Coordinates of C-alpha atoms in Angstrom, one line a residue:
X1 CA 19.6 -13.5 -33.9
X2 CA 17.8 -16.4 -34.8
X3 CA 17.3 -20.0 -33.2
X4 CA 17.3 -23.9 -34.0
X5 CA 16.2 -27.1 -32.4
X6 CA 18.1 -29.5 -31.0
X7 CA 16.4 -31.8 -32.9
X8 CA 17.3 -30.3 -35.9
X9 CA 14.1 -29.9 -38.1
X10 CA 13.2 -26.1 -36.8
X11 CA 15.6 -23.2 -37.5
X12 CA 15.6 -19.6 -38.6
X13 CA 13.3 -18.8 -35.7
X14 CA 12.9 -15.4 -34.4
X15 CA 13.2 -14.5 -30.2
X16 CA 9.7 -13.6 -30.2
X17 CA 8.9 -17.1 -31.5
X18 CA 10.7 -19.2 -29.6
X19 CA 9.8 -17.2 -26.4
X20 CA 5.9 -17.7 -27.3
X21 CA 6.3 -21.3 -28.5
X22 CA 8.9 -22.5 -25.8
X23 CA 9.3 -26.2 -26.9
X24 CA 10.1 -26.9 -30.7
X25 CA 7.8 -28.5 -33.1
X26 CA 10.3 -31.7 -33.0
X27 CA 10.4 -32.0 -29.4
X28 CA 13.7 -29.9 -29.3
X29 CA 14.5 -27.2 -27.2
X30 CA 15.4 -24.1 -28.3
X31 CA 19.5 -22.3 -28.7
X32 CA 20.9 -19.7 -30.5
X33 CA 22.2 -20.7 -33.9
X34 CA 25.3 -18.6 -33.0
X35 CA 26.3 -16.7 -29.3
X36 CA 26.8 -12.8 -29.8
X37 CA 29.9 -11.4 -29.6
X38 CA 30.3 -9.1 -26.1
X39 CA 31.4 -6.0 -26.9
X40 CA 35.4 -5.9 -26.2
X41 CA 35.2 -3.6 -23.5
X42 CA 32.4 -5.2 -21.9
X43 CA 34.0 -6.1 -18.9
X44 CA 35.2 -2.6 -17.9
X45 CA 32.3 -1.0 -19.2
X46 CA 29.5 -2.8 -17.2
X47 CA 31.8 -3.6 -14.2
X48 CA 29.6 -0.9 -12.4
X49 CA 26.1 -1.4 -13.6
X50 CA 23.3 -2.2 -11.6
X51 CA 21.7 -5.5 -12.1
X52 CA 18.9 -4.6 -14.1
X53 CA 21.2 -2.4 -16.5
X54 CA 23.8 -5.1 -16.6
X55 CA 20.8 -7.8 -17.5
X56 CA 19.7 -5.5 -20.0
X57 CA 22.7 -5.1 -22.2
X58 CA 23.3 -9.3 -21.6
X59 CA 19.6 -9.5 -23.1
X60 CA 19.8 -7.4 -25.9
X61 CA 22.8 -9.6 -27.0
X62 CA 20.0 -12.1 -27.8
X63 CA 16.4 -10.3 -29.3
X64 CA 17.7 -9.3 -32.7
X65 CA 15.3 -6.8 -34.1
X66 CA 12.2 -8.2 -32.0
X67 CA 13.2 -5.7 -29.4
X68 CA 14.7 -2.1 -29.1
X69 CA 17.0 -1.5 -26.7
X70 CA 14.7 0.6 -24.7
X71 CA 12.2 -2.0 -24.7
X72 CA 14.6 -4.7 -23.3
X73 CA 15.3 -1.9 -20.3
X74 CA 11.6 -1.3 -19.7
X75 CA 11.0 -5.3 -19.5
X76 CA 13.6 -5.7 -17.0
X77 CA 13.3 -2.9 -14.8
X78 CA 9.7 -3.8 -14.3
X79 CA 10.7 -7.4 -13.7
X80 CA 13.3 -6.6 -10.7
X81 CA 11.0 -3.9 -9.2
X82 CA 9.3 -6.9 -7.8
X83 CA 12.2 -7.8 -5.7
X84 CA 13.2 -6.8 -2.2
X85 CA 16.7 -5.4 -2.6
X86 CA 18.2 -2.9 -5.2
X87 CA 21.0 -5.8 -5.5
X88 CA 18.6 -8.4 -6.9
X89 CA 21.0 -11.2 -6.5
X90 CA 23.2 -10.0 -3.4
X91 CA 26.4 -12.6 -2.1
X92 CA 27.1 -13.1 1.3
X93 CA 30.4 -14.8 2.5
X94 CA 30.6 -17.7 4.4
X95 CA 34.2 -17.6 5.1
X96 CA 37.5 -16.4 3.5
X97 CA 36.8 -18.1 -0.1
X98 CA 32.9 -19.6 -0.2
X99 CA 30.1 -17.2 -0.7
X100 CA 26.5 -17.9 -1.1
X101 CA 25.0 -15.5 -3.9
X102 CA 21.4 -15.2 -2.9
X103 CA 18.6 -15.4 -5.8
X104 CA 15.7 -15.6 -3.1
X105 CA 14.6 -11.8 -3.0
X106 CA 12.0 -12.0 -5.5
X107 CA 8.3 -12.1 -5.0
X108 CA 7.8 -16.2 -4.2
X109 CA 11.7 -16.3 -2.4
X110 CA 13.0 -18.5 -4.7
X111 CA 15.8 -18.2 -7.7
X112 CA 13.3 -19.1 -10.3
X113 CA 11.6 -15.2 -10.0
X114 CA 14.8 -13.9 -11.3
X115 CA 13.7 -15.6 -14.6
X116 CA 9.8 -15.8 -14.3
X117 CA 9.6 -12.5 -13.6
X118 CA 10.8 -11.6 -16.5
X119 CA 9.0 -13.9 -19.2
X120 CA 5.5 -13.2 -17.8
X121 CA 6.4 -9.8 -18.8
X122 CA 7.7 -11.1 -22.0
X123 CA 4.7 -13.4 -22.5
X124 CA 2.6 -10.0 -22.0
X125 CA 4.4 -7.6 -24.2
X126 CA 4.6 -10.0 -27.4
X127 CA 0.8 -10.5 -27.0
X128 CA -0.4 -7.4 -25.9
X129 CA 1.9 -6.1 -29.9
X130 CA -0.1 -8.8 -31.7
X131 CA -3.4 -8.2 -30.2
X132 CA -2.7 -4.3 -31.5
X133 CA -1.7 -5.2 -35.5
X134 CA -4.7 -8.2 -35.2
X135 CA -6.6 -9.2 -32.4
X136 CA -7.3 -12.1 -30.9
X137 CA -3.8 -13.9 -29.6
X138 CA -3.7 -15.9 -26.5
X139 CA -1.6 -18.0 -25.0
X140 CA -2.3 -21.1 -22.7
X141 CA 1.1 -21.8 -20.5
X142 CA 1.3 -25.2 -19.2
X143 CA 4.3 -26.0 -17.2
X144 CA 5.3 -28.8 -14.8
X145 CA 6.8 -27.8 -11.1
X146 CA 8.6 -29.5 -8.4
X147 CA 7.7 -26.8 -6.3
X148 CA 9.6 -23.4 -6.9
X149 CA 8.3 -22.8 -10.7
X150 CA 4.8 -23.7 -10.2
X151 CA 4.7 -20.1 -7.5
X152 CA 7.1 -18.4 -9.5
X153 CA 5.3 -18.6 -13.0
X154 CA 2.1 -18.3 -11.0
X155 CA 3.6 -14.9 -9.5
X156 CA 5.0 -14.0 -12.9
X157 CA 2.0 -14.5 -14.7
X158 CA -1.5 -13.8 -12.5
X159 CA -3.5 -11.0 -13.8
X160 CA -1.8 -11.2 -17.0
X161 CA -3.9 -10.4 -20.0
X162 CA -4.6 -13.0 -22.5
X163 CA -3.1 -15.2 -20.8
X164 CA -4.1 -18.6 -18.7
X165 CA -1.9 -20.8 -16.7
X166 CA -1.9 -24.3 -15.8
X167 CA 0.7 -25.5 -13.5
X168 CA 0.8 -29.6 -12.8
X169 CA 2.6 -30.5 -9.1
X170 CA 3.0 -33.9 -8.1
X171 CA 0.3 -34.2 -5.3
X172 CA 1.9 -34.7 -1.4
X173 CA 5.6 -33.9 -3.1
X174 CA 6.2 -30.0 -3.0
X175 CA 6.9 -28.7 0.9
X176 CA 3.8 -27.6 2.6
X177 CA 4.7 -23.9 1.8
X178 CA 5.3 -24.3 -2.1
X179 CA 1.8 -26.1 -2.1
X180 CA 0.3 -23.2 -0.3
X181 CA 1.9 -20.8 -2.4
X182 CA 0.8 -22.2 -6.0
X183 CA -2.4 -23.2 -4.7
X184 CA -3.8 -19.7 -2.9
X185 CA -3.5 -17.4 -5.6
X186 CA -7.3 -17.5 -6.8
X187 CA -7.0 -14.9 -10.1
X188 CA -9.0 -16.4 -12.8
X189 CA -6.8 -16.8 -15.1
X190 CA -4.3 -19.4 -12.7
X191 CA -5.1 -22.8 -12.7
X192 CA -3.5 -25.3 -10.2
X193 CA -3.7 -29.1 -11.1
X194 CA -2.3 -31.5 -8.8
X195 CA -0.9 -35.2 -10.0
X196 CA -1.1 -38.4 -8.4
X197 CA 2.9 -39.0 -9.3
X198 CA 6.1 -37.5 -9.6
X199 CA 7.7 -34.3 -11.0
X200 CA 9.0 -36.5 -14.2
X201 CA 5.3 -37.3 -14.6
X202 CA 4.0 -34.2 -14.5
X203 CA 6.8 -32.9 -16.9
X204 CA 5.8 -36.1 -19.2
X205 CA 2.3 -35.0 -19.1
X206 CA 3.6 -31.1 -20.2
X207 CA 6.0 -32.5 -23.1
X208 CA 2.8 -34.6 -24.8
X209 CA 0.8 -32.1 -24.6
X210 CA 3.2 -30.3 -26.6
X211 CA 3.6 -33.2 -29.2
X212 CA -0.1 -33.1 -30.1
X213 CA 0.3 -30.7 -33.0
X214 CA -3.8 -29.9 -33.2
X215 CA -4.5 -29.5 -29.9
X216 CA -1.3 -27.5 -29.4
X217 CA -2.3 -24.7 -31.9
X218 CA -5.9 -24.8 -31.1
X219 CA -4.7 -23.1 -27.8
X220 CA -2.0 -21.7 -28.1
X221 CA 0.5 -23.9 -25.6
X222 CA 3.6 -21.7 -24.3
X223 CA 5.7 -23.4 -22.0
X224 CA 6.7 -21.6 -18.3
X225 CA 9.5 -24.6 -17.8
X226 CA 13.4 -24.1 -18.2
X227 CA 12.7 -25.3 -21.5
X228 CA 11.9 -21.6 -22.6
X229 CA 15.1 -20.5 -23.9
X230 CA 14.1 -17.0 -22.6
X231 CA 14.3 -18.7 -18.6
X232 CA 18.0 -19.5 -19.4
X233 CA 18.9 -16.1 -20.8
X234 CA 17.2 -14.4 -18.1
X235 CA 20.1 -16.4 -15.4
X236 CA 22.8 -15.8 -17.0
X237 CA 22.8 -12.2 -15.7
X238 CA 23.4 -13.7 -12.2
X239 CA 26.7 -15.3 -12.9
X240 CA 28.1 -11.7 -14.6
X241 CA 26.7 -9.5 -11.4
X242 CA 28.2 -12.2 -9.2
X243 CA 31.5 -12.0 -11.2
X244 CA 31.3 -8.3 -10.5
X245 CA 30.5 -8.2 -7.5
X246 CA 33.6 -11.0 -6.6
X247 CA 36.3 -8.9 -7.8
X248 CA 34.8 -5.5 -5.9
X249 CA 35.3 -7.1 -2.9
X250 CA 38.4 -9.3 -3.6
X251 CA 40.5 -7.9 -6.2
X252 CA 41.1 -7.7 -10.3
X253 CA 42.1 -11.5 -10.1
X254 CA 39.5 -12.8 -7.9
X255 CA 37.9 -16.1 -10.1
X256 CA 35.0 -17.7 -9.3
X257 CA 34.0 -21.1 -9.0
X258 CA 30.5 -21.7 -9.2
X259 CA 28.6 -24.6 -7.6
X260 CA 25.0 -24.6 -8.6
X261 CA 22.2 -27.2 -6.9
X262 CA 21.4 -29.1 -9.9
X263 CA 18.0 -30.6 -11.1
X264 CA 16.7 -30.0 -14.1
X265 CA 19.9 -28.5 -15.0
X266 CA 18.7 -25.0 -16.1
X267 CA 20.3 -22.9 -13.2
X268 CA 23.8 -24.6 -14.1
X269 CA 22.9 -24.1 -18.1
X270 CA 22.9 -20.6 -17.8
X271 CA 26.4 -20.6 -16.0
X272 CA 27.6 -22.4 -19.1
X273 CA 26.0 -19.8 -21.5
X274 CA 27.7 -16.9 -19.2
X275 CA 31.3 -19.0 -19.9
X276 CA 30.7 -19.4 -23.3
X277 CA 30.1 -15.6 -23.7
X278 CA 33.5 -15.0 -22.1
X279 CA 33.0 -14.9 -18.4
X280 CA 35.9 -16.2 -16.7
X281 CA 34.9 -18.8 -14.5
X282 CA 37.7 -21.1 -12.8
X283 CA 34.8 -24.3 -12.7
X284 CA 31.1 -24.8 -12.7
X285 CA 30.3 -27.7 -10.3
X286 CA 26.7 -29.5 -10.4
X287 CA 26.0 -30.3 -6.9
X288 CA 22.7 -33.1 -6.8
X289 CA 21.3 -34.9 -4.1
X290 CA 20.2 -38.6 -4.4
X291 CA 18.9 -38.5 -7.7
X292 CA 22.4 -38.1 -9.3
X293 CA 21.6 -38.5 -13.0
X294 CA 24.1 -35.8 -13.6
X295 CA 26.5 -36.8 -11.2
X296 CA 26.7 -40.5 -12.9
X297 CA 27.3 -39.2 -16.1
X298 CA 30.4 -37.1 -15.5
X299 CA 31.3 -40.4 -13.7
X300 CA 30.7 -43.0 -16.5
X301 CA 29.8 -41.3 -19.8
X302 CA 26.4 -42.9 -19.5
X303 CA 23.3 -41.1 -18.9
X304 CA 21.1 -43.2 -17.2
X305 CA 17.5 -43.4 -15.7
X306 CA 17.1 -44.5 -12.2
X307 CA 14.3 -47.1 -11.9
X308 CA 12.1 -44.3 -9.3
X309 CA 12.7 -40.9 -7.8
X310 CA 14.1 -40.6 -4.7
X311 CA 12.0 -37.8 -2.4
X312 CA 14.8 -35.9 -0.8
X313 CA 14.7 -32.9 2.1
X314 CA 15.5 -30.7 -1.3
X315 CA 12.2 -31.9 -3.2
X316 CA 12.8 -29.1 -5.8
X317 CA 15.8 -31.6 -7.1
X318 CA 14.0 -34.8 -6.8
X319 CA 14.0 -35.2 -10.7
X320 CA 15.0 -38.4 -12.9
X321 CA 15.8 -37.2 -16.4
X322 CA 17.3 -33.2 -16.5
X323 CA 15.3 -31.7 -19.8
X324 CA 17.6 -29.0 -20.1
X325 CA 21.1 -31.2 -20.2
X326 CA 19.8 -31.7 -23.9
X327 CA 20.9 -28.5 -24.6
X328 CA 24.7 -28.8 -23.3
X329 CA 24.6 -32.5 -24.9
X330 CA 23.7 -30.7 -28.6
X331 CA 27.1 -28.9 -27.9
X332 CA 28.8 -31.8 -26.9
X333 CA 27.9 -33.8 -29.6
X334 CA 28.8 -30.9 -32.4
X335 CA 32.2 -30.4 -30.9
X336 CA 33.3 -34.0 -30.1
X337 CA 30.9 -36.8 -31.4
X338 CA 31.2 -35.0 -35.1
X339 CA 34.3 -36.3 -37.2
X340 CA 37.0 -33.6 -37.2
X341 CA 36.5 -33.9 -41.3
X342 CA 33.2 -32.4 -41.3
X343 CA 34.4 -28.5 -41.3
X344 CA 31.1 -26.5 -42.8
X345 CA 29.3 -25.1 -39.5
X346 CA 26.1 -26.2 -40.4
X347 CA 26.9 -29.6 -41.2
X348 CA 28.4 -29.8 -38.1
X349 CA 24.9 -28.5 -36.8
X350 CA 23.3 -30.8 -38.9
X351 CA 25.4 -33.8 -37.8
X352 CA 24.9 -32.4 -34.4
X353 CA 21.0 -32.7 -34.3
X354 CA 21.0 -36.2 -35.7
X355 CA 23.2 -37.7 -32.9
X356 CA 21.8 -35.7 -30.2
X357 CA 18.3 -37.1 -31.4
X358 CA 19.3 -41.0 -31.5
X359 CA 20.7 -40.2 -28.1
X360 CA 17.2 -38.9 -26.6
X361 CA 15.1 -42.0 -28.3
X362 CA 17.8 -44.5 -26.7
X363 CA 17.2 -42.3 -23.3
X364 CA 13.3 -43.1 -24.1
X365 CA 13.1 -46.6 -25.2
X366 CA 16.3 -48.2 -23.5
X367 CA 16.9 -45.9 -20.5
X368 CA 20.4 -44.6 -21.2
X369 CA 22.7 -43.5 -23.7
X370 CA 26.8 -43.3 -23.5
X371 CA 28.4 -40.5 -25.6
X372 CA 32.3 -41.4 -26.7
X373 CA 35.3 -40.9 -24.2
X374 CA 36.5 -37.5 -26.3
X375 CA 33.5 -35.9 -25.6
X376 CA 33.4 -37.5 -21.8
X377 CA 36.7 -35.9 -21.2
X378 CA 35.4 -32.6 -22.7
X379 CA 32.5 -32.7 -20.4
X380 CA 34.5 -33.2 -17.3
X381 CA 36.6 -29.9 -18.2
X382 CA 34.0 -27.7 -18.2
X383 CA 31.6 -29.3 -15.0
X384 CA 32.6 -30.6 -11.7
X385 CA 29.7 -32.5 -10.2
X386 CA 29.2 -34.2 -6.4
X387 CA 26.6 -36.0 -4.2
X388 CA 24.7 -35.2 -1.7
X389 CA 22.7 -37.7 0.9
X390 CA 20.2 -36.6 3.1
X391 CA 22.0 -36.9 6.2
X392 CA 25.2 -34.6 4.9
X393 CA 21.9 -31.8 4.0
X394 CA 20.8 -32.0 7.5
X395 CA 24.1 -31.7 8.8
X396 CA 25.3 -28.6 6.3
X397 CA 21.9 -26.5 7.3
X398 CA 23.1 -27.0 11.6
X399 CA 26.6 -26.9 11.1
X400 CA 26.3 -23.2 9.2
X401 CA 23.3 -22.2 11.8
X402 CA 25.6 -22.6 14.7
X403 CA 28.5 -21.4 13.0
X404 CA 29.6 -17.8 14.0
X405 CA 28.1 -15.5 11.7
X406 CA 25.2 -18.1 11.8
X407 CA 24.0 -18.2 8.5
X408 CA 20.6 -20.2 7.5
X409 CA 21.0 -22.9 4.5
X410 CA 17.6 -23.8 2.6
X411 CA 17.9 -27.7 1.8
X412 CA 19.0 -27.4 -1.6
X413 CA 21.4 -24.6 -1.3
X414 CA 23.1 -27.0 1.6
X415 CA 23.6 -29.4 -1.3
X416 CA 25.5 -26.7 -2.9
X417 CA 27.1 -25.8 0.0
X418 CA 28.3 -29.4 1.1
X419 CA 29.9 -30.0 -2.3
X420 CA 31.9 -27.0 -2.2
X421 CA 32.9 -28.1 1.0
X422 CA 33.4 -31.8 -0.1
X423 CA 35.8 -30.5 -3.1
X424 CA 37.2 -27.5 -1.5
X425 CA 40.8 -29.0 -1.8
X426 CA 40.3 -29.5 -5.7
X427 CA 38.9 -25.9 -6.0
X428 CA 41.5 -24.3 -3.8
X429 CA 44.3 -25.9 -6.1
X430 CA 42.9 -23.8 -8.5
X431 CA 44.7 -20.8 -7.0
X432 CA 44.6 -18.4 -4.4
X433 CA 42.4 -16.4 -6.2
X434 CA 39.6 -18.7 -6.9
X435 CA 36.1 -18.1 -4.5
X436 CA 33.6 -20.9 -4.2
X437 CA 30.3 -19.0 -5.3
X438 CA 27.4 -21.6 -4.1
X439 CA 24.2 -20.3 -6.1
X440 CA 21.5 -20.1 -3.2
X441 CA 18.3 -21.1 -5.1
X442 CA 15.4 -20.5 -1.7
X443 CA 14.4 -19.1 1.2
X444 CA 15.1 -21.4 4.2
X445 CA 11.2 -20.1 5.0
X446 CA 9.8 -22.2 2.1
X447 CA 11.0 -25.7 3.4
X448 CA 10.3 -25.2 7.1
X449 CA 10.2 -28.9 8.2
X450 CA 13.5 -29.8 6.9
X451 CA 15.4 -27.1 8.3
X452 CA 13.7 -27.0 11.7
X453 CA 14.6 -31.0 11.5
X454 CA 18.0 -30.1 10.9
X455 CA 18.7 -27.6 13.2
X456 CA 16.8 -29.4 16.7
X457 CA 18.3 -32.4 15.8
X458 CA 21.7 -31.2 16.3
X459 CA 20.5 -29.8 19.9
X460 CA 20.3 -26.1 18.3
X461 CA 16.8 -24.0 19.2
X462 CA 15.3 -21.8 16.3
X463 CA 12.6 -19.6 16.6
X464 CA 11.4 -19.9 13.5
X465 CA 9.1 -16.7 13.0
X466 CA 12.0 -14.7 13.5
X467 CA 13.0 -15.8 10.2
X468 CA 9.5 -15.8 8.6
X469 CA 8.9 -13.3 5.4
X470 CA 5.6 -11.7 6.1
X471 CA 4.4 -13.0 2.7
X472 CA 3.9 -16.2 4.6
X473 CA 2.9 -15.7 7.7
X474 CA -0.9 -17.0 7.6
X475 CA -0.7 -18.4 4.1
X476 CA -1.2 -21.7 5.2
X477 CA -4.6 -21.0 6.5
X478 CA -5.9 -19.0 3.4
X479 CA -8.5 -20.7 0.8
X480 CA -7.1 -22.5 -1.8
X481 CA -8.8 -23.9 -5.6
X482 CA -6.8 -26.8 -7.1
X483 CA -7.9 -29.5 -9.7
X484 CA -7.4 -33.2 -8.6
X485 CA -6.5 -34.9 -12.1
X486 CA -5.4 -38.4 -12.7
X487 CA -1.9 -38.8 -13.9
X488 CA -2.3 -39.1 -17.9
X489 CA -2.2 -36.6 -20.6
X490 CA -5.8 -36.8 -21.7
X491 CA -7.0 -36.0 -18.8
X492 CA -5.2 -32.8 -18.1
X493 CA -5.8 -32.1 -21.8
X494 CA -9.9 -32.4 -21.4
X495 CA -9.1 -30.0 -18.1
X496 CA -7.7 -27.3 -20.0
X497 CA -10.7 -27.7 -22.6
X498 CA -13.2 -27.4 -20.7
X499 CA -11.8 -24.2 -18.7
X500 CA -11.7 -22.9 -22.0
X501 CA -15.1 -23.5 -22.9
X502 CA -16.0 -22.0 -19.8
X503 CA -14.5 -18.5 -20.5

């Protein structure tokens, strides 16, 4: 199993490599030059595994000889340990054909564990295996958060050894709990550095500190973002238990429909990987609040830049450009941008790379980029998208809280929710067997003022420690160690030297 860029100037590289080095030499991002074939009893044969065994065989579809088998089990097992139900990923239903499929039960209650989890141990197992054939490999992770990766990678990767972790926020935009969550865990070897900006900044900042080849090797940058292909392979496990877990409950025919909260566009990503293995799946609809980047492209064809970022009740979503849509474009482009005439695969690759880079440098120096209407059209049969304003979030999160079962929507999985709602007549025309699967990506715990906004403004009381997970009761109090840094590149880069030197 090897890997390519995007870009198209890195290929042949190895799992292990593309885990440690996360972003591509050419500013590319990481796929599989081919998918593995499932084996062709693989939906009978894991239609009873647990979660971790069912993530394990999905994994070892995509570590080639870098991993055994056993090792793949080991990693995972210890990975969902960590989490506070057997299930991992349990579904709930909302009514006769919407479900919620929870990814909160991990150890900072939010989806992004189910992934993090799993590459700090991955970051720990490839160094600890070169530090014992020739000593000395360390890795410095540097990752941008809008709120839930920052305490998930933080959580994934404290106490882990030769490792350090800097995580950028942008200052006074994650919720009060996220801050609290990144910026209390006082191992040595976390770092927390807030930025006077936005997410997009902060995720700039990451992305030219990965461009700076020199300063790059000297310490060894690995990336904790969605732009680690081993973050995207880690989800797709979710949409095959979910799958699973659908037709238990409804039938051999039950088909779901998944509708993902959508920022950075990993979460839905991964739910495109799972089809393109062979996991039926009747739609995948992106569901975005305000900032609608992906929304306006399966609208127009163009992918375009909003002048600012809108701050939303779901913060975690409040992005302008989605890095990881790159990696569904490069499809995109190889399927329907090439000429039909060019028949060699990697030609096809090859052509793929080059048009998929002229559309990121027109993204970067002219703000947008339209792809043709054939590969518009192809778009649009694979996602659904929908919008979300602030007023319809407030309004999902009281109208399921006084519903009978009452059920407890975090911002951003309300976003999710109202779109399934808002399309419900398009999905149910489907057939009678399709199930809206809304992907719940947080604890309603971890955005506290929104929700208890939501619910006393529709006249509804909620005693809101009833709900509280005792991880955070008291957190906000406890002492905290963050770096203040301006918002450039240099001087987050002179940050990271000079905890270095300090070691």
């Amino acid at each position: 199993m090897n890997y390519r860029s995007t870009r198209g100037q890195v290929s042949g590289q190895s799992f292990e490599s593309v885990v440690l080095e996360g972003l591509a030499a050419d500013g590319g991002l990481f796929i599989p030059e081919q998918l593995p074939t499932l084996p062709a009893d693989w939906q009978t044969a894991w239609a009873e595994l647990s979660f971790p065994e069912l993530a394990t065989e999905l994994i070892a579809q995509f570590v080639g000889t870098d991993l055994s088998h056993t090792e793949v089990s080991q990693l995972v097992q210890k990975s969902y340990a960590t989490f506070d139900t057997p299930e991992v990923t349990p579904m709930v239903q909302l009514d006769a054909r919407t479900h919620v499929l929870e990814l909160f039960h991990g150890p900072t209650f939010a989806f992004k564990d189910v992934a993090l989890q799993f590459l700090g141990n991955l970051f720990e197992f490839f160094l600890e295996r070169r530090n014992a054939q020739s000593g000395g490999h360390r890795l410095t992770v540097v990752g941008a958060t809008s709120g839930d990766t920052g305490s998930a990678a933080i959580y994934g990767l404290r106490g882990k050894k030769n490792v350090e972790v800097f995580i950028l926020h942008p200052r006074g935009r994650v919720s009060a709990v996220q801050e609290a969550q990144m910026t209390t865990v006082l191992d040595e070897n976390v770092h927390n550095v807030s930025i006077e900006g936005t997410f997009d900044d902060c995720q700039d900042i990451v992305k030219e500190l990965f461009s700076r080849a020199e300063f790059r090797r000297e310490h060894s940058l690995g990336a904790v973002n969605s732009i680690n292909w081993a973050r995207i392979l880690a989800q797709i496990s979710y949409y095959f238990y979910a799958f699973f877990a659908l037709r238990r409950s409804h039938g051999a025919d039950a088909l779901p429909a998944f509708v993902v909260p959508s920022g950075n566009f990993g979460d839905i990503l991964a739910g495109f990987y799972a089809q393109s293995l062979g996991l039926p799946v009747a739609k995948l609809v992106i569901a975005t609040n305000a900032n609608d980047i992906l929304d306006r492209f399966l609208r127009t064809g163009t992918y375009e830049k909003d002048a600012s970022v809108a701050a939303t009740p779901s913060p975690a979503m409040d992005i302008l450009v989605s890095s990881n849509f790159e990696r569904f474009l490069w499809y995109l482009a190889r399927d329907h941008e090439v000429p039909s005439s060019v028949v060699d695969p990697e030609e096809r690759a090859a052509r793929a790379c080059e048009i998929l880079a002229q559309w990121m440098d027109r993204l970067k120096t002219a703000g947008s980029f339209s792809v043709s209407p054939a590969a518009l059209d192809a778009a649009r049969q694979v996602f659904w998208s929908g919008r979300c304003g602030d007023a319809e979030t407030y309004s999902t999160i009281a109208a399921h809280y006084s519903h009978e079962p009452s059920y407890l929507l975090d911002p951003h999985t309300a976003v999710g929710v109202h779109v399934a709602e808002t399309l419900r007549p398009e999905i149910q025309a489907l057939g009678a067997h399709v199930h809206s699967v809304c992907l719940s990506t947080a604890h309603p715990a971890k955005f506290s003022d929104a929700v208890l906004r939501a619910v006393n403004d529709a006249g509804h009381q909620l005693d809101f420690d009833s709900i509280l997970p005792a991880p955070f009761v008291g957190l906000l109090e406890k002492p905290r160690r963050c770096f203040e840094s301006e918002n450039s590149a240099d001087a987050v880069a002179q940050h990271i030297v000079d905890v270095a030197q300090s070691k």
